Amino acid sequence: MRFLPLRPLALASLVANVALVVTGAAVRLTGSGLGCPTWPRCTDESYTTTSEMGVHGVIEFGNRLLTFALGFIAVACVIAALLERPRRRARVLLAIAVLLYIPLQAVIGGITVLTNLNPWVVGLHFLVSIVIIAFAYALWRRSAEGDGRPVALVPRPINHLVWILSVVSAAVIALGVVVTGSGPHAGDVDAKRNGLDPATVSQAHADVVFLLLGLTLALIFALRAVKAPRATVRAAVVLLVIELAQGLIGFVQYFTHLPVLLVGAHMLGAALVWTGTLSVVWSLRDRPDTVPVAAPVEPLPAPAEEPVPAPR
C-alpha cells in the first residue's frame, strides 16, 4: 500500500533539481552572486533580502529559497519510500541520498559566497547538482520497477560502450564548468576567474563533445545491429538530439561573445544531456516483479466409486 505517491514525488524532485541549475545560472548571469553578501544570513542583520539590496538580492535570496523547496520534496520522498508496503530498501536509500546531498549543496553554496565566488567552489556547487540529479533520476526510475533481478536487454559489449559514453558525458560537463570559470560571467564584477585561457579550455571542451557525439552515433548503430528494444534505441536517439542542440548553442554562444540568454540555455542543456545519458543507462535492462502469476489450478477428478457387490 502506498500512503504517498513516490513516483510523482521523485519526478518532482528531479524537475526541481534541474530547475535549481537554471536559477543558479540566473544568479551568476545577472551578477547577483553576492546579492546576499554573507551566509547563512542574507545580511549581517537579516536572514531575508532587504529593499536596499535591490533586484540582485531578490534573485540570490530566491535561489536560496528554492533549496528549502527541494528539501521538503526530498523529505516527502523519504516518507513515501518508508511507508511503501512492501518496503523497498533500494528506494529508501536513494531517497535518503537525495535528502542528504541537499544540505551539502546548501553549505557549498554558502562557501561560494564566503569565498567571494571562487570559480572552483562555484564549479563544485554545480557538479553537486549533477550528482543529486543522478540520484533523483534513479529514484524516479526505480519507483516504477519490480523487485526481481535485473534482466539485460542488450549484449555485454554494448553495456561497456554505454558506460564509456557515460564517463565521457560527465567529462564534458566537468570541462564545461572549467570553461565557465575562465569566462566573463563570474556572478559579480569583482569575482576572480580561474586564470585559464578561455580559448584553450573551450577547445578541449569541444574536442570531448565531438567524442561524445561519435560514441552516441556508434551506440545507435550498434543498438540497431543487435535489434535492441525500441525504448533503448529511442533513448539513444533522444540523447543525440539533445547533444546536437546543446552543441549548436555552445558554438553560437562562443562566436557571439557569450550572450546571457544563450549561456543560461547552455547550462540547462548540460543538465538535460546528463539526464539523457542516465536515460540510456537505465534503458539497458529491465527489472520485472518477483511475484509470479499463479496459474489456475484444475480440480483433481473425484475417485471412482467401486461397485458394491449385490448380496447373494
mmCIF file of C-alpha atoms in Angstrom:
data_model
loop_
_atom_site.group_PDB
_atom_site.id
_atom_site.type_symbol
_atom_site.label_atom_id
_atom_site.label_comp_id
_atom_site.label_asym_id
_atom_site.label_seq_id
_atom_site.Cartn_x
_atom_site.Cartn_y
_atom_site.Cartn_z
ATOM 1 C CA MET A 1 0.000 0.000 0.000
ATOM 2 C CA ARG A 2 1.270 3.492 -0.827
ATOM 3 C CA PHE A 3 0.274 6.253 1.545
ATOM 4 C CA LEU A 4 2.169 8.817 -0.531
ATOM 5 C CA PRO A 5 2.769 8.528 -4.292
ATOM 6 C CA LEU A 6 6.535 8.018 -4.519
ATOM 7 C CA ARG A 7 6.872 8.143 -8.302
ATOM 8 C CA PRO A 8 5.372 11.624 -8.870
ATOM 9 C CA LEU A 9 7.284 12.917 -5.844
ATOM 10 C CA ALA A 10 10.514 11.532 -7.296
ATOM 11 C CA LEU A 11 9.726 13.208 -10.627
ATOM 12 C CA ALA A 12 9.075 16.491 -8.798
ATOM 13 C CA SER A 13 12.446 16.137 -7.089
ATOM 14 C CA LEU A 14 14.175 15.560 -10.431
ATOM 15 C CA VAL A 15 12.494 18.561 -12.091
ATOM 16 C CA ALA A 16 13.181 20.815 -9.102
ATOM 17 C CA ASN A 17 16.873 19.942 -9.086
ATOM 18 C CA VAL A 18 17.139 20.711 -12.798
ATOM 19 C CA ALA A 19 15.350 23.996 -12.042
ATOM 20 C CA LEU A 20 17.978 24.748 -9.398
ATOM 21 C CA VAL A 21 20.619 24.598 -12.135
ATOM 22 C CA VAL A 22 18.638 27.187 -14.113
ATOM 23 C CA THR A 23 18.120 29.528 -11.151
ATOM 24 C CA GLY A 24 21.799 29.168 -10.249
ATOM 25 C CA ALA A 25 22.625 30.226 -13.795
ATOM 26 C CA ALA A 26 20.314 33.225 -13.401
ATOM 27 C CA VAL A 27 22.169 34.240 -10.230
ATOM 28 C CA ARG A 28 25.523 34.155 -11.998
ATOM 29 C CA LEU A 29 24.420 35.674 -15.304
ATOM 30 C CA THR A 30 22.671 38.645 -13.684
ATOM 31 C CA GLY A 31 25.657 39.437 -11.471
ATOM 32 C CA SER A 32 23.668 38.510 -8.368
ATOM 33 C CA GLY A 33 26.139 36.064 -6.861
ATOM 34 C CA LEU A 34 26.739 38.375 -3.923
ATOM 35 C CA GLY A 35 23.197 39.742 -3.841
ATOM 36 C CA CYS A 36 23.178 38.307 -0.325
ATOM 37 C CA PRO A 37 26.744 39.168 0.714
ATOM 38 C CA THR A 38 27.002 36.671 3.550
ATOM 39 C CA TRP A 39 25.759 33.242 4.640
ATOM 40 C CA PRO A 40 23.712 31.683 6.248
ATOM 41 C CA ARG A 41 22.098 35.092 6.699
ATOM 42 C CA CYS A 42 21.405 37.316 3.727
ATOM 43 C CA THR A 43 22.964 40.277 5.570
ATOM 44 C CA ASP A 44 24.639 40.557 8.947
ATOM 45 C CA GLU A 45 21.308 41.660 10.454
ATOM 46 C CA SER A 46 18.708 39.784 8.377
ATOM 47 C CA TYR A 47 18.057 36.300 7.049
ATOM 48 C CA THR A 48 15.999 37.782 4.204
ATOM 49 C CA THR A 49 16.753 40.293 1.489
ATOM 50 C CA THR A 50 16.122 43.984 2.095
ATOM 51 C CA SER A 51 14.880 46.725 -0.198
ATOM 52 C CA GLU A 52 18.324 48.356 -0.199
ATOM 53 C CA MET A 53 19.794 45.271 -1.880
ATOM 54 C CA GLY A 54 17.625 45.673 -4.962
ATOM 55 C CA VAL A 55 16.950 43.073 -7.623
ATOM 56 C CA HIS A 56 20.251 41.250 -7.092
ATOM 57 C CA GLY A 57 19.278 40.482 -3.508
ATOM 58 C CA VAL A 58 15.881 39.203 -4.635
ATOM 59 C CA ILE A 59 17.430 36.874 -7.241
ATOM 60 C CA GLU A 60 20.025 35.419 -4.859
ATOM 61 C CA PHE A 61 17.551 35.050 -1.989
ATOM 62 C CA GLY A 62 15.035 33.384 -4.338
ATOM 63 C CA ASN A 63 17.656 30.836 -5.297
ATOM 64 C CA ARG A 64 18.258 30.112 -1.609
ATOM 65 C CA LEU A 65 14.544 29.635 -1.001
ATOM 66 C CA LEU A 66 14.397 27.009 -3.744
ATOM 67 C CA THR A 67 16.776 24.900 -1.652
ATOM 68 C CA PHE A 68 14.101 24.695 1.060
ATOM 69 C CA ALA A 69 11.560 23.549 -1.540
ATOM 70 C CA LEU A 70 13.983 20.833 -2.649
ATOM 71 C CA GLY A 71 14.375 19.775 0.975
ATOM 72 C CA PHE A 72 10.619 19.494 1.523
ATOM 73 C CA ILE A 73 10.212 17.361 -1.613
ATOM 74 C CA ALA A 74 13.149 15.155 -0.573
ATOM 75 C CA VAL A 75 11.652 14.614 2.898
ATOM 76 C CA ALA A 76 8.328 13.676 1.281
ATOM 77 C CA CYS A 77 10.163 11.150 -0.930
ATOM 78 C CA VAL A 78 11.811 9.539 2.102
ATOM 79 C CA ILE A 79 8.481 9.288 3.939
ATOM 80 C CA ALA A 80 6.789 7.832 0.863
ATOM 81 C CA ALA A 81 9.560 5.254 0.444
ATOM 82 C CA LEU A 82 9.367 4.261 4.121
ATOM 83 C CA LEU A 83 5.590 3.871 4.038
ATOM 84 C CA GLU A 84 5.531 1.646 0.969
ATOM 85 C CA ARG A 85 4.316 -1.868 1.558
ATOM 86 C CA PRO A 86 6.293 -3.899 0.919
ATOM 87 C CA ARG A 87 9.148 -1.521 1.689
ATOM 88 C CA ARG A 88 11.879 -1.470 -0.959
ATOM 89 C CA ARG A 89 15.341 -0.918 0.532
ATOM 90 C CA ALA A 90 16.823 0.485 -2.685
ATOM 91 C CA ARG A 91 14.127 3.155 -2.945
ATOM 92 C CA VAL A 92 14.603 4.187 0.679
ATOM 93 C CA LEU A 93 18.376 4.504 0.222
ATOM 94 C CA LEU A 94 18.030 6.549 -2.972
ATOM 95 C CA ALA A 95 15.529 8.892 -1.333
ATOM 96 C CA ILE A 96 17.855 9.338 1.651
ATOM 97 C CA ALA A 97 20.793 10.034 -0.688
ATOM 98 C CA VAL A 98 18.890 12.875 -2.363
ATOM 99 C CA LEU A 99 17.917 14.277 1.033
ATOM 100 C CA LEU A 100 21.482 14.177 2.423
ATOM 101 C CA TYR A 101 23.016 15.880 -0.599
ATOM 102 C CA ILE A 102 20.690 18.905 -0.407
ATOM 103 C CA PRO A 103 22.156 20.365 2.826
ATOM 104 C CA LEU A 104 25.632 19.608 1.444
ATOM 105 C CA GLN A 105 24.666 21.616 -1.628
ATOM 106 C CA ALA A 106 23.476 24.477 0.577
ATOM 107 C CA VAL A 107 26.728 24.514 2.561
ATOM 108 C CA ILE A 108 28.827 24.604 -0.626
ATOM 109 C CA GLY A 109 26.608 27.427 -1.859
ATOM 110 C CA GLY A 110 27.373 29.292 1.366
ATOM 111 C CA ILE A 111 31.095 28.709 0.886
ATOM 112 C CA THR A 112 30.878 30.227 -2.608
ATOM 113 C CA VAL A 113 29.529 33.416 -1.040
ATOM 114 C CA LEU A 114 32.054 33.444 1.807
ATOM 115 C CA THR A 115 34.928 32.954 -0.688
ATOM 116 C CA ASN A 116 33.621 35.795 -2.900
ATOM 117 C CA LEU A 117 32.561 33.399 -5.679
ATOM 118 C CA ASN A 118 35.760 31.430 -6.044
ATOM 119 C CA PRO A 119 35.317 29.840 -9.513
ATOM 120 C CA TRP A 120 36.409 26.372 -8.353
ATOM 121 C CA VAL A 121 33.924 26.378 -5.484
ATOM 122 C CA VAL A 122 31.203 27.666 -7.802
ATOM 123 C CA GLY A 123 32.011 24.807 -10.179
ATOM 124 C CA LEU A 124 31.803 22.275 -7.338
ATOM 125 C CA HIS A 125 28.413 23.763 -6.434
ATOM 126 C CA PHE A 126 27.185 22.948 -9.951
ATOM 127 C CA LEU A 127 28.699 19.454 -10.000
ATOM 128 C CA VAL A 128 26.926 18.530 -6.757
ATOM 129 C CA SER A 129 23.665 19.383 -8.522
ATOM 130 C CA ILE A 130 24.634 16.890 -11.229
ATOM 131 C CA VAL A 131 25.123 14.202 -8.572
ATOM 132 C CA ILE A 132 21.735 14.980 -6.998
ATOM 133 C CA ILE A 133 20.087 14.799 -10.422
ATOM 134 C CA ALA A 134 21.585 11.314 -10.869
ATOM 135 C CA PHE A 135 20.141 10.115 -7.541
ATOM 136 C CA ALA A 136 16.757 11.749 -8.208
ATOM 137 C CA TYR A 137 16.574 10.179 -11.669
ATOM 138 C CA ALA A 138 17.485 6.761 -10.266
ATOM 139 C CA LEU A 139 14.774 7.097 -7.615
ATOM 140 C CA TRP A 140 12.195 8.045 -10.252
ATOM 141 C CA ARG A 141 13.064 5.074 -12.464
ATOM 142 C CA ARG A 142 13.406 2.639 -9.570
ATOM 143 C CA SER A 143 9.977 3.626 -8.231
ATOM 144 C CA ALA A 144 8.340 2.063 -11.316
ATOM 145 C CA GLU A 145 10.321 -1.184 -11.322
ATOM 146 C CA GLY A 146 9.668 -4.567 -9.791
ATOM 147 C CA ASP A 147 11.797 -6.390 -7.252
ATOM 148 C CA GLY A 148 13.270 -9.074 -9.488
ATOM 149 C CA ARG A 149 16.855 -9.425 -10.617
ATOM 150 C CA PRO A 150 17.871 -7.085 -13.473
ATOM 151 C CA VAL A 151 17.490 -8.634 -16.913
ATOM 152 C CA ALA A 152 19.935 -7.390 -19.574
ATOM 153 C CA LEU A 153 18.258 -6.230 -22.772
ATOM 154 C CA VAL A 154 21.453 -5.833 -24.827
ATOM 155 C CA PRO A 155 24.738 -7.780 -25.176
ATOM 156 C CA ARG A 156 27.515 -7.044 -22.690
ATOM 157 C CA PRO A 157 29.779 -5.128 -25.148
ATOM 158 C CA ILE A 158 27.038 -2.532 -25.592
ATOM 159 C CA ASN A 159 26.855 -2.129 -21.824
ATOM 160 C CA HIS A 160 30.587 -1.387 -21.857
ATOM 161 C CA LEU A 161 30.100 1.160 -24.639
ATOM 162 C CA VAL A 162 27.369 2.919 -22.684
ATOM 163 C CA TRP A 163 29.491 3.142 -19.548
ATOM 164 C CA ILE A 164 32.318 4.693 -21.580
ATOM 165 C CA LEU A 165 29.788 7.124 -23.055
ATOM 166 C CA SER A 166 28.609 7.996 -19.537
ATOM 167 C CA VAL A 167 32.151 8.780 -18.385
ATOM 168 C CA VAL A 168 32.692 10.998 -21.432
ATOM 169 C CA SER A 169 29.359 12.740 -20.782
ATOM 170 C CA ALA A 170 30.466 13.515 -17.227
ATOM 171 C CA ALA A 171 33.812 14.764 -18.566
ATOM 172 C CA VAL A 172 32.014 17.112 -20.962
ATOM 173 C CA ILE A 173 30.083 18.611 -18.060
ATOM 174 C CA ALA A 174 33.185 18.918 -15.877
ATOM 175 C CA LEU A 175 35.144 20.654 -18.660
ATOM 176 C CA GLY A 176 32.174 22.941 -19.224
ATOM 177 C CA VAL A 177 32.498 24.008 -15.596
ATOM 178 C CA VAL A 178 36.163 24.845 -16.191
ATOM 179 C CA VAL A 179 35.279 26.833 -19.313
ATOM 180 C CA THR A 180 32.659 28.799 -17.373
ATOM 181 C CA GLY A 181 35.187 29.524 -14.640
ATOM 182 C CA SER A 182 37.503 31.098 -17.199
ATOM 183 C CA GLY A 183 34.821 33.213 -18.866
ATOM 184 C CA PRO A 184 33.273 36.588 -18.112
ATOM 185 C CA HIS A 185 30.139 35.514 -16.221
ATOM 186 C CA ALA A 186 31.527 35.373 -12.699
ATOM 187 C CA GLY A 187 28.373 36.315 -10.799
ATOM 188 C CA ASP A 188 29.879 39.610 -9.632
ATOM 189 C CA VAL A 189 32.050 42.240 -11.277
ATOM 190 C CA ASP A 190 34.780 41.797 -8.661
ATOM 191 C CA ALA A 191 34.829 37.976 -8.594
ATOM 192 C CA LYS A 192 38.058 36.350 -9.742
ATOM 193 C CA ARG A 193 38.365 33.892 -12.636
ATOM 194 C CA ASN A 194 40.326 30.631 -12.619
ATOM 195 C CA GLY A 195 43.125 32.138 -14.718
ATOM 196 C CA LEU A 196 42.990 29.580 -17.542
ATOM 197 C CA ASP A 197 42.953 30.653 -21.169
ATOM 198 C CA PRO A 198 39.288 30.600 -22.318
ATOM 199 C CA ALA A 199 40.169 29.672 -25.912
ATOM 200 C CA THR A 200 42.308 26.689 -24.843
ATOM 201 C CA VAL A 201 39.834 25.186 -22.388
ATOM 202 C CA SER A 202 36.963 25.836 -24.814
ATOM 203 C CA GLN A 203 38.813 23.848 -27.495
ATOM 204 C CA ALA A 204 39.393 20.974 -25.061
ATOM 205 C CA HIS A 205 35.724 21.064 -24.141
ATOM 206 C CA ALA A 206 34.700 20.999 -27.817
ATOM 207 C CA ASP A 207 37.017 18.051 -28.530
ATOM 208 C CA VAL A 208 35.373 15.956 -25.809
ATOM 209 C CA VAL A 209 31.940 16.999 -27.092
ATOM 210 C CA PHE A 210 32.834 15.593 -30.543
ATOM 211 C CA LEU A 211 33.958 12.382 -28.861
ATOM 212 C CA LEU A 212 30.621 12.160 -27.058
ATOM 213 C CA LEU A 213 28.730 12.679 -30.319
ATOM 214 C CA GLY A 214 30.759 9.957 -32.019
ATOM 215 C CA LEU A 215 30.128 7.499 -29.192
ATOM 216 C CA THR A 216 26.405 8.241 -29.267
ATOM 217 C CA LEU A 217 26.222 7.656 -33.024
ATOM 218 C CA ALA A 218 28.164 4.408 -32.631
ATOM 219 C CA LEU A 219 25.763 3.327 -29.902
ATOM 220 C CA ILE A 220 22.720 3.957 -32.095
ATOM 221 C CA PHE A 221 24.169 1.864 -34.940
ATOM 222 C CA ALA A 222 25.161 -0.896 -32.515
ATOM 223 C CA LEU A 223 21.703 -0.983 -30.950
ATOM 224 C CA ARG A 224 20.076 -1.288 -34.337
ATOM 225 C CA ALA A 225 22.513 -4.029 -35.351
ATOM 226 C CA VAL A 226 21.609 -6.199 -32.357
ATOM 227 C CA LYS A 227 17.895 -5.379 -32.693
ATOM 228 C CA ALA A 228 17.744 -3.787 -29.243
ATOM 229 C CA PRO A 229 14.326 -2.904 -27.770
ATOM 230 C CA ARG A 230 12.678 0.132 -29.271
ATOM 231 C CA ALA A 231 12.763 2.041 -25.959
ATOM 232 C CA THR A 232 16.555 1.623 -25.738
ATOM 233 C CA VAL A 233 17.100 2.872 -29.303
ATOM 234 C CA ARG A 234 14.741 5.785 -28.657
ATOM 235 C CA ALA A 235 16.676 6.804 -25.528
ATOM 236 C CA ALA A 236 19.925 6.901 -27.526
ATOM 237 C CA VAL A 237 18.344 8.920 -30.343
ATOM 238 C CA VAL A 238 16.886 11.432 -27.870
ATOM 239 C CA LEU A 239 20.318 11.804 -26.281
ATOM 240 C CA LEU A 240 21.842 12.508 -29.702
ATOM 241 C CA VAL A 241 19.227 15.193 -30.416
ATOM 242 C CA ILE A 242 19.922 16.855 -27.061
ATOM 243 C CA GLU A 243 23.670 16.745 -27.704
ATOM 244 C CA LEU A 244 23.287 18.316 -31.155
ATOM 245 C CA ALA A 245 21.090 21.097 -29.787
ATOM 246 C CA GLN A 246 23.497 21.678 -26.908
ATOM 247 C CA GLY A 247 26.466 21.737 -29.275
ATOM 248 C CA LEU A 248 24.746 24.251 -31.538
ATOM 249 C CA ILE A 249 24.002 26.528 -28.578
ATOM 250 C CA GLY A 250 27.599 26.194 -27.415
ATOM 251 C CA PHE A 251 29.098 27.207 -30.755
ATOM 252 C CA VAL A 252 26.681 30.112 -31.243
ATOM 253 C CA GLN A 253 27.300 31.467 -27.754
ATOM 254 C CA TYR A 254 31.070 31.233 -28.230
ATOM 255 C CA PHE A 255 31.100 33.129 -31.519
ATOM 256 C CA THR A 256 28.576 35.740 -30.288
ATOM 257 C CA HIS A 257 30.650 36.538 -27.192
ATOM 258 C CA LEU A 258 28.543 34.666 -24.620
ATOM 259 C CA PRO A 259 25.158 36.429 -24.513
ATOM 260 C CA VAL A 260 23.374 35.864 -21.219
ATOM 261 C CA LEU A 261 20.318 34.032 -22.552
ATOM 262 C CA LEU A 262 22.356 31.555 -24.582
ATOM 263 C CA VAL A 263 24.669 30.833 -21.652
ATOM 264 C CA GLY A 264 21.635 30.135 -19.479
ATOM 265 C CA ALA A 265 20.190 27.831 -22.134
ATOM 266 C CA HIS A 266 23.555 26.052 -22.351
ATOM 267 C CA MET A 267 23.572 25.369 -18.594
ATOM 268 C CA LEU A 268 20.061 23.955 -18.829
ATOM 269 C CA GLY A 269 21.281 21.874 -21.765
ATOM 270 C CA ALA A 270 24.093 20.446 -19.627
ATOM 271 C CA ALA A 271 21.533 19.142 -17.128
ATOM 272 C CA LEU A 272 19.463 17.699 -19.977
ATOM 273 C CA VAL A 273 22.484 15.977 -21.559
ATOM 274 C CA TRP A 274 23.191 14.340 -18.219
ATOM 275 C CA THR A 275 19.562 13.305 -17.807
ATOM 276 C CA GLY A 276 19.548 11.887 -21.328
ATOM 277 C CA THR A 277 22.702 9.923 -20.540
ATOM 278 C CA LEU A 278 21.059 8.462 -17.442
ATOM 279 C CA SER A 279 18.037 7.518 -19.535
ATOM 280 C CA VAL A 280 20.249 5.481 -21.861
ATOM 281 C CA VAL A 281 21.911 3.715 -18.918
ATOM 282 C CA TRP A 282 18.579 2.744 -17.378
ATOM 283 C CA SER A 283 17.168 1.547 -20.709
ATOM 284 C CA LEU A 284 19.731 -1.274 -20.956
ATOM 285 C CA ARG A 285 17.942 -3.596 -18.553
ATOM 286 C CA ASP A 286 14.581 -4.467 -17.145
ATOM 287 C CA ARG A 287 13.685 -5.407 -13.598
ATOM 288 C CA PRO A 288 10.484 -7.492 -13.525
ATOM 289 C CA ASP A 289 8.405 -8.213 -10.483
ATOM 290 C CA THR A 290 9.379 -11.253 -8.444
ATOM 291 C CA VAL A 291 5.835 -12.261 -7.609
ATOM 292 C CA PRO A 292 4.849 -14.962 -10.113
ATOM 293 C CA VAL A 293 1.404 -15.014 -11.527
ATOM 294 C CA ALA A 294 -0.337 -18.107 -10.148
ATOM 295 C CA ALA A 295 -1.609 -20.497 -12.784
ATOM 296 C CA PRO A 296 -5.192 -21.678 -12.399
ATOM 297 C CA VAL A 297 -5.360 -24.971 -10.556
ATOM 298 C CA GLU A 298 -7.625 -27.587 -12.060
ATOM 299 C CA PRO A 299 -9.512 -29.647 -9.515
ATOM 300 C CA LEU A 300 -8.491 -33.278 -9.286
ATOM 301 C CA PRO A 301 -11.068 -35.746 -10.572
ATOM 302 C CA ALA A 302 -13.062 -37.424 -7.846
ATOM 303 C CA PRO A 303 -12.054 -41.055 -7.271
ATOM 304 C CA ALA A 304 -14.358 -43.530 -8.915
ATOM 305 C CA GLU A 305 -16.594 -45.397 -6.506
ATOM 306 C CA GLU A 306 -16.165 -49.159 -6.519
ATOM 307 C CA PRO A 307 -19.380 -51.043 -7.171
ATOM 308 C CA VAL A 308 -20.839 -52.635 -4.105
ATOM 309 C CA PRO A 309 -21.405 -56.370 -4.719
ATOM 310 C CA ALA A 310 -25.043 -57.446 -4.561
ATOM 311 C CA PRO A 311 -25.937 -59.757 -1.661
ATOM 312 C CA ARG A 312 -26.293 -63.429 -2.529
#
